[in-house]
PDB file of C-alpha atoms in Angstrom:
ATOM      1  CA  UNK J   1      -1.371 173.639 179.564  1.00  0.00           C
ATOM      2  CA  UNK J   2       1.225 170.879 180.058  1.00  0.00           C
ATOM      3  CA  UNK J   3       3.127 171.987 176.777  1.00  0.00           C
ATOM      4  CA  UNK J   4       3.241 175.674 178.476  1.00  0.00           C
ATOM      5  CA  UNK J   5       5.168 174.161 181.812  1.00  0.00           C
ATOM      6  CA  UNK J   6       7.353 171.593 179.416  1.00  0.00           C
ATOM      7  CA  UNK J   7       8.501 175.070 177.331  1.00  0.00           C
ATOM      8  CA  UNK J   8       9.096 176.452 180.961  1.00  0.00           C
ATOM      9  CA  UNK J   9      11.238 173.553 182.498  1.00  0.00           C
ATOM     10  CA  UNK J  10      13.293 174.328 178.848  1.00  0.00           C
ATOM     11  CA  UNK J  11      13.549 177.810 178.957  1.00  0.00           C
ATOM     12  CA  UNK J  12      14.925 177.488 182.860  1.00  0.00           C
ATOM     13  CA  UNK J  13      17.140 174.986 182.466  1.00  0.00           C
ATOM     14  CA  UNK J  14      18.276 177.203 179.996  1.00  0.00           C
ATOM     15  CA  UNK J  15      19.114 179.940 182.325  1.00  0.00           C
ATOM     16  CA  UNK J  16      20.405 177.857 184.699  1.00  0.00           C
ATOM     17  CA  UNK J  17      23.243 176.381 182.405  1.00  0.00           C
ATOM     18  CA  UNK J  18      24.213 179.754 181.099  1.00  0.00           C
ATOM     19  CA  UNK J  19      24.186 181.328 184.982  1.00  0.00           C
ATOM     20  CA  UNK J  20      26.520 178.097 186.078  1.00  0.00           C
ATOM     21  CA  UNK J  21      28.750 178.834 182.822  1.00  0.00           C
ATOM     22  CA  UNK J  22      29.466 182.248 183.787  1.00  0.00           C
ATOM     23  CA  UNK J  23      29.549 181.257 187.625  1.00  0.00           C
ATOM     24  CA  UNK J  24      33.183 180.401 186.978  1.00  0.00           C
ATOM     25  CA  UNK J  25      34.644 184.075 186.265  1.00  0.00           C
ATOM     26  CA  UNK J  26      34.108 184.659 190.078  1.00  0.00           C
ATOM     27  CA  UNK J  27      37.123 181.958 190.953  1.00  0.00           C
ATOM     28  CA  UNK J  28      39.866 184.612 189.350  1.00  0.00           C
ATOM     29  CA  UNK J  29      39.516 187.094 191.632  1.00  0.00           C
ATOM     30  CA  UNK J  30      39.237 185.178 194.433  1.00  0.00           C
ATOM     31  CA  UNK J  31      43.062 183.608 193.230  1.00  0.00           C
ATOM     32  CA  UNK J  32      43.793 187.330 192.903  1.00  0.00           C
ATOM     33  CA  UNK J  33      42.983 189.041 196.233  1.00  0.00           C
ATOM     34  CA  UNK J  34      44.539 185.210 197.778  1.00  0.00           C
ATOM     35  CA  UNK J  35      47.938 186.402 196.347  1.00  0.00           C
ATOM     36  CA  UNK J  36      47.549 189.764 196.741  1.00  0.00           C
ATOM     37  CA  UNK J  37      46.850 189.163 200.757  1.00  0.00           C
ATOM     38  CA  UNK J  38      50.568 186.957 201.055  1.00  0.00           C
ATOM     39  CA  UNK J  39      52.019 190.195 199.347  1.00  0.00           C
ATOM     40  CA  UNK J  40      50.699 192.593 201.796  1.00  0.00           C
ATOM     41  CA  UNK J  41      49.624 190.991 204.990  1.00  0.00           C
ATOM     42  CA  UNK J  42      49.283 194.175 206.571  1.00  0.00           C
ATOM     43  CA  UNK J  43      46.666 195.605 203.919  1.00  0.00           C
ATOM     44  CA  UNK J  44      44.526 192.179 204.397  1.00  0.00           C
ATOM     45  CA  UNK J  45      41.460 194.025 205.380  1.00  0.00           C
ATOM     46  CA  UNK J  46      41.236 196.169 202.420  1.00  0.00           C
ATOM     47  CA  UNK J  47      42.062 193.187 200.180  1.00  0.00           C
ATOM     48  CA  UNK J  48      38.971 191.210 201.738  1.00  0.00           C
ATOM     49  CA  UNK J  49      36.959 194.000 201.169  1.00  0.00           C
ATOM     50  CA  UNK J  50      37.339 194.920 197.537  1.00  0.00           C
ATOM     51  CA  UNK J  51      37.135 191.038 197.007  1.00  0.00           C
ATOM     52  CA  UNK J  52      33.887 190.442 198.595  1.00  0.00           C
ATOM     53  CA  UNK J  53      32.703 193.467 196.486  1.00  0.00           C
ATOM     54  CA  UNK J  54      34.313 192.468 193.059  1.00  0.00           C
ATOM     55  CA  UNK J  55      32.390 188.771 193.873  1.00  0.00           C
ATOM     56  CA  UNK J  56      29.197 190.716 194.553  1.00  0.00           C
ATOM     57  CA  UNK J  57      29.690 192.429 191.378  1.00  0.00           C
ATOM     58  CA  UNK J  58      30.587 189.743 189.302  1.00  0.00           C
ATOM     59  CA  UNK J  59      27.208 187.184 190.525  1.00  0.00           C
ATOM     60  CA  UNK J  60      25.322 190.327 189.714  1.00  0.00           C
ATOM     61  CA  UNK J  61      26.274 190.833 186.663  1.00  0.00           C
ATOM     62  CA  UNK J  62      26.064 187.108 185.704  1.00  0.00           C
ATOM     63  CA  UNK J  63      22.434 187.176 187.120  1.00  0.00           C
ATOM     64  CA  UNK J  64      21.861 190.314 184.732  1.00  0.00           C
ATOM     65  CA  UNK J  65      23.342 188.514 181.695  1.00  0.00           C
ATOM     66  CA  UNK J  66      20.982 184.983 182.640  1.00  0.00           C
ATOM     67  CA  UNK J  67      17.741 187.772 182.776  1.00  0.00           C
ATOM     68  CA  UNK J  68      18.782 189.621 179.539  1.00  0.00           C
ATOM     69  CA  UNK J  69      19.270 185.770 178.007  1.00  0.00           C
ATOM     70  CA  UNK J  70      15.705 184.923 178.931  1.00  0.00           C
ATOM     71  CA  UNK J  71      14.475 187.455 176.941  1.00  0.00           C
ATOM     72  CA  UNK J  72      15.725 186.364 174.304  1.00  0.00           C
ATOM     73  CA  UNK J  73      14.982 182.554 174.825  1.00  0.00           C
TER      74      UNK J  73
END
């Protein structure tokens, strides 16, 4: 039994590691959309929209990736 929760604590630090790797593509677009709002302060709300959406998108995907990895592992 304790070798079964050592493989565990492995396998989900693992996961972890490769989910905080691919944390950082969610930074970019948040540079983006920052620049994009100085440009065009009068299209701010739609900016802050599609951002919060693209960083939705992008944690879900990287959560997808992490699951797809633990098959594997």
């Amino acid at each position: 039994m304790n070798i079964i929760w050592g493989l565990a604590g492995i396998i989900v630090i693992l996961l972890i590691g490769y989910l905080l790797s691919n944390n950082k593509r969610s930074i970019s677009p948040r540079t983006v959309f920052g620049g994009l709002g100085g440009m065009a302060p009068n299209r701010r709300s739609n900016i802050v929209k599609c951002g919060m959406k693209s960083i939705i998108a992008g944690t879900l995907a990287n959560l997808l990736s992490a699951a797809i990895a633990g098959m594997f592992v």
